[in-house]
Coordinates of C-alpha atoms in Angstrom, one line a residue:
M1 CA -30.6 5.0 9.8
D2 CA -28.7 2.2 11.9
L3 CA -24.8 2.8 11.2
T4 CA -23.3 0.1 13.4
E5 CA -21.2 -2.2 11.6
T6 CA -22.2 -5.4 10.3
K7 CA -19.7 -8.3 11.4
V8 CA -18.3 -10.2 8.7
P9 CA -17.4 -13.4 8.7
E10 CA -13.6 -14.5 8.3
A11 CA -12.9 -15.3 4.5
P12 CA -11.6 -18.8 3.9
A13 CA -8.2 -19.2 2.8
A14 CA -7.9 -18.7 -1.1
T15 CA -5.1 -17.8 -3.8
G16 CA -7.7 -17.3 -6.4
H17 CA -9.9 -14.2 -7.3
P18 CA -13.9 -14.1 -7.8
K19 CA -14.4 -14.5 -11.6
Q20 CA -16.4 -10.9 -11.6
L21 CA -13.5 -9.1 -10.5
Y22 CA -12.5 -9.9 -14.3
M23 CA -15.7 -8.6 -15.9
L24 CA -15.4 -5.2 -13.4
F25 CA -11.4 -5.0 -14.5
F26 CA -12.6 -4.7 -18.5
A27 CA -15.3 -2.7 -17.7
E28 CA -13.4 -0.2 -16.0
M29 CA -10.3 -0.5 -18.3
W30 CA -12.0 0.4 -21.3
E31 CA -13.8 3.4 -19.5
R32 CA -10.7 4.6 -18.3
F33 CA -9.0 4.5 -21.9
S34 CA -11.7 6.9 -22.3
F35 CA -10.9 9.0 -19.5
Y36 CA -7.5 9.3 -19.7
G37 CA -7.5 9.8 -23.3
M38 CA -9.2 12.9 -23.1
K39 CA -7.7 14.1 -20.3
A40 CA -4.2 13.8 -22.3
L41 CA -5.7 16.4 -24.3
L42 CA -7.2 19.0 -22.3
L43 CA -4.7 21.1 -21.4
A44 CA -2.5 21.0 -24.4
Y45 CA -5.9 21.6 -26.3
M46 CA -6.9 24.8 -24.1
V47 CA -3.5 26.3 -24.6
T48 CA -2.4 25.2 -28.4
E49 CA -6.2 25.5 -29.8
L50 CA -8.1 27.2 -28.0
K51 CA -5.1 30.2 -27.3
F52 CA -6.0 30.3 -23.7
D53 CA -3.2 31.6 -21.4
E54 CA -1.7 29.3 -19.1
P55 CA -2.9 30.1 -15.7
K56 CA -6.5 30.2 -17.5
G57 CA -5.4 26.6 -18.8
Y58 CA -4.3 25.1 -15.7
A59 CA -7.6 26.9 -13.8
I60 CA -9.9 25.3 -16.1
L61 CA -7.9 21.8 -16.1
G62 CA -8.3 21.7 -12.0
S63 CA -11.9 22.9 -11.9
Y64 CA -12.5 20.3 -14.2
A65 CA -10.8 17.4 -12.6
A66 CA -12.4 18.7 -9.1
L67 CA -15.5 18.3 -10.2
V68 CA -14.8 15.0 -12.1
Y69 CA -13.7 13.8 -8.0
T70 CA -16.6 15.9 -6.3
M71 CA -19.7 14.2 -8.1
P72 CA -18.7 10.8 -7.0
L73 CA -19.7 11.9 -3.5
F74 CA -23.2 12.6 -4.7
G75 CA -23.2 9.5 -6.9
G76 CA -22.0 7.1 -4.0
V77 CA -24.8 8.6 -1.6
M78 CA -27.8 7.9 -4.5
A79 CA -26.4 4.4 -4.6
D80 CA -25.9 3.8 -1.0
R81 CA -29.7 4.9 -0.3
Y82 CA -31.5 4.7 -3.9
L83 CA -29.9 3.3 -6.9
G84 CA -27.8 0.4 -5.7
Y85 CA -24.0 0.3 -7.7
R86 CA -25.0 -1.5 -10.6
K87 CA -27.9 0.9 -11.9
A88 CA -25.7 4.0 -10.9
V89 CA -22.6 2.5 -12.8
L90 CA -24.8 1.7 -16.0
Y91 CA -26.6 5.5 -16.0
G92 CA -22.9 6.7 -15.4
G93 CA -21.4 4.7 -18.2
I94 CA -24.4 6.7 -20.5
L95 CA -23.9 10.2 -19.4
M96 CA -19.9 9.7 -20.1
S97 CA -20.3 8.0 -23.6
I98 CA -22.6 11.4 -24.3
G99 CA -20.1 13.3 -23.3
H100 CA -16.9 11.8 -24.9
L101 CA -19.2 12.2 -28.4
V102 CA -20.0 15.6 -27.7
L103 CA -16.6 16.7 -27.3
A104 CA -15.5 15.3 -30.4
V105 CA -18.3 17.6 -32.4
P106 CA -15.9 20.4 -33.5
E107 CA -17.8 23.4 -32.1
D108 CA -17.6 26.1 -29.9
W109 CA -20.1 24.7 -27.5
S110 CA -18.9 21.5 -27.6
F111 CA -16.0 21.5 -25.5
F112 CA -17.5 22.5 -22.2
F113 CA -20.9 20.6 -22.2
G114 CA -18.6 17.4 -23.3
M115 CA -16.7 18.0 -20.4
A116 CA -20.0 18.5 -17.9
F117 CA -21.6 15.3 -19.1
I118 CA -18.4 14.0 -18.0
I119 CA -18.2 14.8 -15.0
C120 CA -21.7 13.9 -13.7
G121 CA -20.9 10.4 -15.6
N122 CA -18.2 10.2 -13.6
G123 CA -20.1 11.0 -10.3
F124 CA -22.6 7.9 -10.8
F125 CA -20.0 5.4 -12.5
K126 CA -16.7 5.9 -10.6
P127 CA -17.1 5.0 -6.7
N128 CA -19.7 2.5 -7.4
I129 CA -17.9 0.1 -9.5
S130 CA -15.0 0.4 -7.0
S131 CA -17.9 -0.5 -4.2
L132 CA -18.8 -3.5 -6.5
V133 CA -15.3 -4.8 -6.4
G134 CA -15.1 -4.3 -2.5
T135 CA -18.3 -6.3 -1.9
L136 CA -16.7 -9.5 -3.8
Y137 CA -14.4 -10.0 -0.7
A138 CA -14.8 -10.4 3.1
D139 CA -13.2 -7.4 5.0
N140 CA -10.1 -9.6 6.4
D141 CA -9.8 -11.4 3.5
P142 CA -6.3 -11.3 2.1
R143 CA -6.7 -11.3 -1.0
K144 CA -8.5 -7.9 -0.9
D145 CA -5.6 -5.5 -1.4
S146 CA -4.5 -7.7 -3.9
G147 CA -7.7 -8.0 -5.7
F148 CA -7.8 -4.2 -5.9
S149 CA -4.3 -4.1 -7.1
I150 CA -5.7 -6.4 -10.0
F151 CA -8.1 -3.9 -10.4
Y152 CA -5.8 -1.0 -10.7
M153 CA -3.9 -2.4 -13.0
G154 CA -7.0 -2.9 -15.2
I155 CA -7.5 1.1 -14.8
N156 CA -4.1 1.8 -15.8
I157 CA -3.6 -0.8 -18.9
G158 CA -6.6 1.7 -20.1
A159 CA -5.1 4.8 -18.9
A160 CA -2.0 3.9 -21.1
L161 CA -3.4 2.8 -24.1
G162 CA -5.7 6.0 -24.0
G163 CA -3.0 8.3 -23.5
L164 CA -0.6 6.6 -26.1
L165 CA -3.2 6.7 -28.7
C166 CA -5.7 9.5 -27.9
G167 CA -2.5 11.4 -27.1
Y168 CA -0.8 10.6 -30.4
V169 CA -4.1 11.2 -32.5
G170 CA -5.5 14.4 -30.9
Q171 CA -1.8 16.1 -31.3
Q172 CA -0.5 14.7 -34.6
I173 CA -3.7 14.8 -36.6
N174 CA -6.9 16.4 -35.1
W175 CA -8.1 17.1 -31.7
H176 CA -11.8 16.6 -32.2
Y177 CA -10.3 12.9 -33.6
G178 CA -8.8 12.3 -30.1
F179 CA -11.7 13.2 -28.1
G180 CA -14.3 11.0 -30.6
L181 CA -11.7 7.7 -30.1
A182 CA -12.2 8.5 -26.4
G183 CA -16.0 7.8 -27.2
I184 CA -15.7 4.7 -28.9
F185 CA -13.9 2.9 -26.3
M186 CA -16.1 4.7 -23.4
I187 CA -18.9 2.9 -25.4
L188 CA -17.0 -0.4 -25.2
G189 CA -16.9 -0.3 -21.7
L190 CA -20.6 0.0 -20.9
I191 CA -21.2 -2.9 -23.0
V192 CA -19.2 -4.9 -21.4
F193 CA -20.7 -4.0 -18.2
A194 CA -23.9 -4.1 -19.7
I195 CA -23.3 -7.8 -21.0
G196 CA -21.4 -8.8 -17.6
R197 CA -23.5 -7.2 -15.0
K198 CA -26.0 -10.5 -14.3
S199 CA -22.9 -12.6 -13.1
L200 CA -23.2 -10.0 -9.9
K201 CA -26.0 -12.1 -9.0
E202 CA -27.3 -10.1 -5.9
K203 CA -24.5 -7.8 -5.4
G204 CA -25.1 -4.3 -6.0
L205 CA -28.8 -4.6 -6.4
P206 CA -31.0 -1.5 -4.9
P207 CA -31.2 -1.6 -1.2
D208 CA -35.1 -0.9 -1.2
P209 CA -36.3 -1.6 -4.7
A210 CA -40.0 -0.6 -4.2
A211 CA -39.0 2.8 -2.6
L212 CA -37.1 3.3 -5.5
N213 CA -39.8 2.4 -7.7
K214 CA -42.6 4.4 -5.5
P215 CA -44.0 7.5 -7.4
L216 CA -42.4 10.5 -5.7
F217 CA -43.6 13.7 -7.2
A218 CA -46.3 14.0 -10.5
G219 CA -46.3 10.4 -10.4
I220 CA -42.8 10.0 -11.1
S221 CA -40.7 7.6 -9.6
T222 CA -37.9 8.3 -7.1
E223 CA -35.0 7.0 -9.7
I224 CA -36.2 8.8 -12.8
W225 CA -36.1 11.9 -10.8
I226 CA -32.4 11.1 -9.7
Y227 CA -31.7 11.2 -13.3
A228 CA -33.5 14.1 -14.1
G229 CA -31.8 16.0 -11.4
S230 CA -28.4 14.9 -12.3
L231 CA -29.1 16.4 -16.1
L232 CA -30.2 19.7 -14.4
V233 CA -26.5 20.0 -12.9
I234 CA -25.1 20.0 -16.7
P235 CA -25.7 23.6 -17.4
V236 CA -24.5 24.6 -13.7
I237 CA -21.1 23.1 -14.5
V238 CA -21.1 24.6 -17.9
A239 CA -21.5 28.2 -15.8
L240 CA -18.7 27.1 -13.9
F241 CA -16.2 26.6 -16.1
H242 CA -17.1 30.4 -17.5
R243 CA -16.5 31.4 -13.6
Y244 CA -14.1 29.2 -12.3
E245 CA -12.9 31.8 -9.8
L246 CA -15.9 30.5 -8.0
M247 CA -14.2 27.1 -7.4
D248 CA -12.3 28.0 -4.2
F249 CA -15.4 28.7 -2.4
I250 CA -17.1 25.5 -3.8
M251 CA -14.0 23.1 -3.2
F252 CA -13.3 24.6 0.4
G253 CA -17.1 24.6 1.4
L254 CA -17.9 21.4 0.3
G255 CA -14.3 20.1 2.1
A256 CA -16.0 21.5 5.5
V257 CA -19.3 20.0 4.9
S258 CA -18.3 16.9 4.2
L259 CA -15.6 16.8 7.4
I260 CA -18.5 18.1 9.4
Y261 CA -21.0 15.3 7.9
I262 CA -18.4 12.6 8.5
L263 CA -18.2 13.7 12.0
Y264 CA -21.4 13.6 12.9
I265 CA -22.1 10.4 11.3
A266 CA -19.0 8.8 13.5
F267 CA -20.3 10.2 16.6
Q268 CA -23.4 8.2 16.1
L269 CA -21.4 4.8 16.0
E270 CA -19.5 3.1 19.0
S271 CA -16.5 3.8 19.8
I272 CA -14.7 1.0 17.9
A273 CA -16.8 1.8 14.6
R274 CA -15.9 5.4 15.4
N275 CA -12.3 4.9 15.6
K276 CA -12.0 3.1 12.2
L277 CA -13.9 5.9 10.6
F278 CA -11.6 8.8 12.4
A279 CA -8.6 6.2 10.9
A280 CA -10.1 6.4 7.4
L281 CA -10.6 10.1 7.8
V282 CA -7.1 10.8 8.6
L283 CA -6.0 8.8 5.5
I284 CA -8.0 10.6 3.3
I285 CA -6.7 14.0 4.3
F286 CA -3.3 13.2 3.4
S287 CA -4.2 11.3 0.5
T288 CA -5.5 14.7 -0.9
L289 CA -1.7 16.1 -0.2
F290 CA -0.4 13.2 -2.3
W291 CA -3.1 13.6 -5.2
A292 CA -2.0 17.4 -4.9
F293 CA 1.7 16.7 -5.9
Y294 CA 1.0 13.6 -8.3
E295 CA -1.5 15.2 -10.5
Q296 CA 1.1 17.7 -11.8
N297 CA 1.4 15.0 -14.5
A298 CA -1.8 15.6 -16.3
G299 CA -0.9 19.6 -16.1
S300 CA 2.3 20.8 -15.8
L301 CA 4.2 17.9 -16.7
N302 CA 2.8 17.7 -19.7
L303 CA 3.8 21.1 -20.8
F304 CA 7.1 20.3 -19.3
A305 CA 7.8 17.2 -21.5
M306 CA 6.6 19.0 -24.8
R307 CA 9.2 22.3 -24.1
N308 CA 11.7 20.9 -21.7
V309 CA 12.3 16.8 -22.4
D310 CA 14.5 15.5 -25.4
M311 CA 12.1 13.4 -26.7
H312 CA 14.9 12.2 -29.6
V313 CA 15.6 8.1 -30.0
A314 CA 17.6 6.9 -32.3
G315 CA 17.1 10.2 -34.7
F316 CA 13.4 9.6 -34.2
E317 CA 11.2 12.6 -32.1
L318 CA 8.6 10.9 -30.0
P319 CA 5.3 13.2 -29.3
A320 CA 5.6 14.2 -25.9
L321 CA 2.1 14.5 -25.3
A322 CA 1.6 10.7 -25.8
V323 CA 4.6 9.7 -24.0
N324 CA 4.0 11.9 -20.8
N325 CA 0.6 10.3 -20.6
F326 CA 1.8 7.0 -21.5
L327 CA 4.7 6.7 -18.8
P328 CA 2.4 6.8 -15.7
P329 CA -0.1 3.8 -16.5
A330 CA 2.8 1.9 -18.0
W331 CA 4.7 1.8 -15.2
V332 CA 1.6 0.7 -13.3
I333 CA 1.0 -2.1 -15.6
V334 CA 4.5 -3.5 -15.0
L335 CA 4.6 -2.5 -11.5
S336 CA 1.0 -3.8 -10.2
F337 CA 2.2 -7.4 -11.1
F338 CA 5.0 -7.1 -8.4
F339 CA 2.9 -5.4 -5.6
A340 CA -0.3 -7.6 -6.4
W341 CA 2.5 -10.4 -5.8
L342 CA 4.1 -8.4 -2.6
W343 CA 1.2 -7.7 0.1
P344 CA 0.5 -11.3 0.0
A345 CA 3.6 -12.7 0.1
L346 CA 4.7 -10.3 2.6
N347 CA 1.2 -11.0 4.6
R348 CA 2.2 -14.6 4.8
K349 CA 5.5 -14.0 6.6
G350 CA 3.7 -11.5 8.8
L351 CA 5.8 -8.7 7.3
E352 CA 3.2 -6.9 5.5
P353 CA 3.4 -2.8 6.6
S354 CA -0.1 -1.6 7.7
T355 CA -1.8 0.6 5.8
P356 CA -0.9 3.9 7.8
L357 CA 2.9 2.8 6.8
K358 CA 2.0 2.1 3.1
F359 CA 0.5 5.8 3.0
G360 CA 4.2 6.9 4.4
L361 CA 5.7 5.2 2.2
S362 CA 3.8 6.4 -0.9
F363 CA 4.8 10.0 -0.1
I364 CA 8.7 9.5 0.3
L365 CA 8.5 7.2 -2.9
L366 CA 6.5 10.3 -4.6
G367 CA 9.1 12.6 -3.5
L368 CA 12.0 10.4 -4.6
G369 CA 10.5 11.0 -8.5
F370 CA 10.2 14.8 -8.4
C371 CA 13.9 14.7 -7.0
T372 CA 14.9 13.0 -9.6
F373 CA 13.2 15.6 -12.2
F374 CA 15.0 18.3 -10.4
A375 CA 18.4 16.4 -10.4
A376 CA 17.9 15.9 -14.1
T377 CA 17.2 19.8 -14.6
V378 CA 20.5 20.7 -12.9
W379 CA 22.1 18.3 -15.3
G380 CA 20.5 19.7 -18.1
A381 CA 20.7 23.2 -17.6
E382 CA 22.7 24.1 -19.9
S383 CA 21.0 22.8 -22.7
G384 CA 17.5 23.7 -20.9
L385 CA 16.6 19.6 -22.0
I386 CA 16.2 16.6 -19.4
S387 CA 17.1 13.2 -20.8
L388 CA 14.5 11.0 -21.6
P389 CA 15.7 7.9 -19.3
A390 CA 16.0 10.7 -16.1
F391 CA 12.1 11.4 -16.9
I392 CA 11.3 7.5 -17.2
F393 CA 13.0 7.0 -13.7
G394 CA 11.6 9.8 -12.2
Y395 CA 7.9 8.5 -13.0
F396 CA 9.1 4.9 -11.4
F397 CA 9.4 6.2 -8.0
I398 CA 6.5 8.2 -8.6
I399 CA 4.1 5.2 -9.7
C400 CA 5.5 3.1 -6.8
G401 CA 4.4 5.6 -4.2
E402 CA 1.1 5.9 -6.1
L403 CA 0.6 2.1 -5.5
C404 CA 1.1 2.2 -2.3
I405 CA -1.7 4.7 -1.6
S406 CA -4.4 4.5 -4.8
P407 CA -5.2 0.8 -4.7
I408 CA -4.6 0.5 -0.9
G409 CA -7.0 3.9 -0.3
L410 CA -9.9 1.9 -2.4
S411 CA -9.3 -1.4 -0.2
M412 CA -8.9 0.6 3.4
V413 CA -12.7 2.5 2.7
T414 CA -14.1 -0.7 2.2
K415 CA -12.7 -2.2 5.2
L416 CA -12.8 1.1 7.7
A417 CA -16.2 2.5 6.4
P418 CA -19.4 1.1 8.4
A419 CA -21.3 -1.2 5.8
K420 CA -24.6 1.2 4.9
I421 CA -22.5 4.1 3.8
V422 CA -19.3 2.4 1.9
A423 CA -20.4 4.1 -1.4
M424 CA -20.6 7.6 0.2
M425 CA -17.0 7.3 2.2
M426 CA -15.8 6.1 -1.3
G427 CA -17.4 9.3 -2.8
I428 CA -15.6 11.2 0.1
W429 CA -12.1 9.5 -0.9
F430 CA -12.9 10.7 -4.8
F431 CA -13.4 14.0 -3.5
A432 CA -10.2 13.7 -1.6
S433 CA -8.9 13.8 -5.2
A434 CA -10.9 16.6 -6.0
I435 CA -9.6 18.7 -3.8
G436 CA -6.2 17.2 -4.5
E437 CA -6.8 17.8 -8.5
F438 CA -7.9 21.4 -7.7
L439 CA -4.7 22.1 -5.5
A440 CA -2.9 20.2 -8.6
G441 CA -4.1 23.1 -10.8
K442 CA -2.9 25.9 -8.6
I443 CA 0.5 24.7 -8.0
G444 CA 0.7 23.9 -11.8
A445 CA 0.0 27.4 -12.2
L446 CA 3.1 28.6 -10.3
M447 CA 5.2 26.5 -13.3
S448 CA 3.4 29.1 -15.7
V449 CA 6.1 30.0 -18.2
P450 CA 5.5 33.7 -19.7
E451 CA 4.9 33.6 -23.3
A452 CA 8.3 35.2 -24.2
V453 CA 10.4 32.3 -23.0
V454 CA 7.7 29.3 -24.2
D455 CA 9.9 28.5 -27.5
N456 CA 13.7 28.8 -25.5
P457 CA 14.1 25.6 -23.0
V458 CA 16.9 27.1 -21.7
L459 CA 14.8 30.1 -20.0
S460 CA 11.9 28.2 -19.5
L461 CA 13.6 25.4 -17.4
P462 CA 14.0 26.9 -14.5
Y463 CA 10.0 28.0 -14.0
Y464 CA 9.9 24.1 -13.7
A465 CA 12.7 23.6 -11.6
D466 CA 11.9 25.4 -8.7
I467 CA 8.5 24.0 -7.9
I468 CA 9.6 20.6 -9.3
S469 CA 12.2 20.8 -6.3
K470 CA 9.9 22.1 -3.7
I471 CA 7.4 19.2 -4.3
G472 CA 9.8 16.7 -3.6
I473 CA 11.0 18.1 -0.3
Y474 CA 7.3 18.6 0.9
A475 CA 6.2 15.4 -0.3
I476 CA 8.9 13.3 1.9
G477 CA 8.3 15.6 4.5
F478 CA 4.8 14.5 4.8
G479 CA 6.0 11.2 4.4
I480 CA 8.0 10.8 7.6
L481 CA 5.1 12.6 9.1
L482 CA 3.1 10.0 8.7
M483 CA 4.8 7.5 9.5
L484 CA 5.4 8.9 12.6
I485 CA 1.9 9.2 13.7
S486 CA 1.1 5.5 12.0
P487 CA 1.1 3.9 15.5
L488 CA -1.8 6.0 16.4
I489 CA -3.5 5.4 13.1
R490 CA -3.5 1.6 13.5
K491 CA -4.5 1.2 16.7
W492 CA -7.9 3.5 15.5
M493 CA -8.0 0.5 13.1
A494 CA -8.2 -2.2 15.8
D495 CA -8.6 -5.9 13.8
I496 CA -8.0 -4.1 10.2
R497 CA -4.8 -4.3 9.3

């Protein structure tokens, strides 16, 4: 396989974005509504409805999130080599729709099987719709980071609505109604993509249609074998949920294999392309740490909001689960407009920070958010409750940090990866998120509150305050370290900003 980079001509000066971006925007928006709407319910459902103890709930949530972001590694490879982006996205959407509808069934077996379908579907859907966005721009097109920021805003509009509506329906009305609502919007996202994919024209088609349709074994085509193989993974995932302690070996084993494979590919490249891949690898490794801290919002901060945040506003008590899952994407929606304007504006003046500096800034902002939470726990120690404004303000810093890494990371991968392995590297990017999510579950478990003090906010608050303060300090430290080594990473990136 020829892994040398394909030279891409400079993009013409332009300020608008391709119309296909907005079709992908809406398809991803409704898919993220379903995904985050369902995820908002998981930990609280396990702890309150299934009566799992908190460490077990955190372990299963961490395993689910890790597998969700591990499968794109395989889905990306299948798209690069066989399916193309468009078939992968469509098939992934179908599997996720089935998974959400299975979760809506009020039976004991449905919980783990529904999550397994969603995990497999996400593996095909998530990396490849992001890769499709990358195909709309040339590598050094100044609109690219802005385009990914707009796409990322669509993700978070869906996440905000999903977290708010499914969180409310699940907590206040019926858990399975909440899961079912998520399924309806997953189907809507699938319909948007199915109708709009023709506008992509030649983009995202299978790299070798003849090979894809060629019988591989028993007269069955390669394409059908790929689909069948993915379905066989579902019972394996269900078994892993029942033996979640095995996830330690799986995640770190896959991490080691992925690192070795990337290095193997890198040393087949000429020096400039190899250094670009090294730069991407270092940033991806740092992103793992970012997500380990950030993803407390879907785990420990859910329970923290339910137990230790004063949700009373004008005499009315807001539903904590819906509020906590609404705040992060709501801030993203508000701030995405600013960041989508900021990077091109700074670029025009020659002041835009390099990608490594943006990553370093993301850690510092994340740390400031957790330090805000910790300061609020000090002020609220007497009552055991922190104020809602302090909770909202802490998320402001955290989401500013997210916007300096997540859409920038998606753009970075499409710019630094050799053209023939972009989807695989996008899968590696999401796999780094998988390890981060897995670590987030372990960090969250450190904040587990003993059953005896769960209903006493004064006694439960210190369990959260201790780890929250440490997250803030470590995040700021990693940000400073990344900024110190950014000149070396920038050198490896060569002509890529």
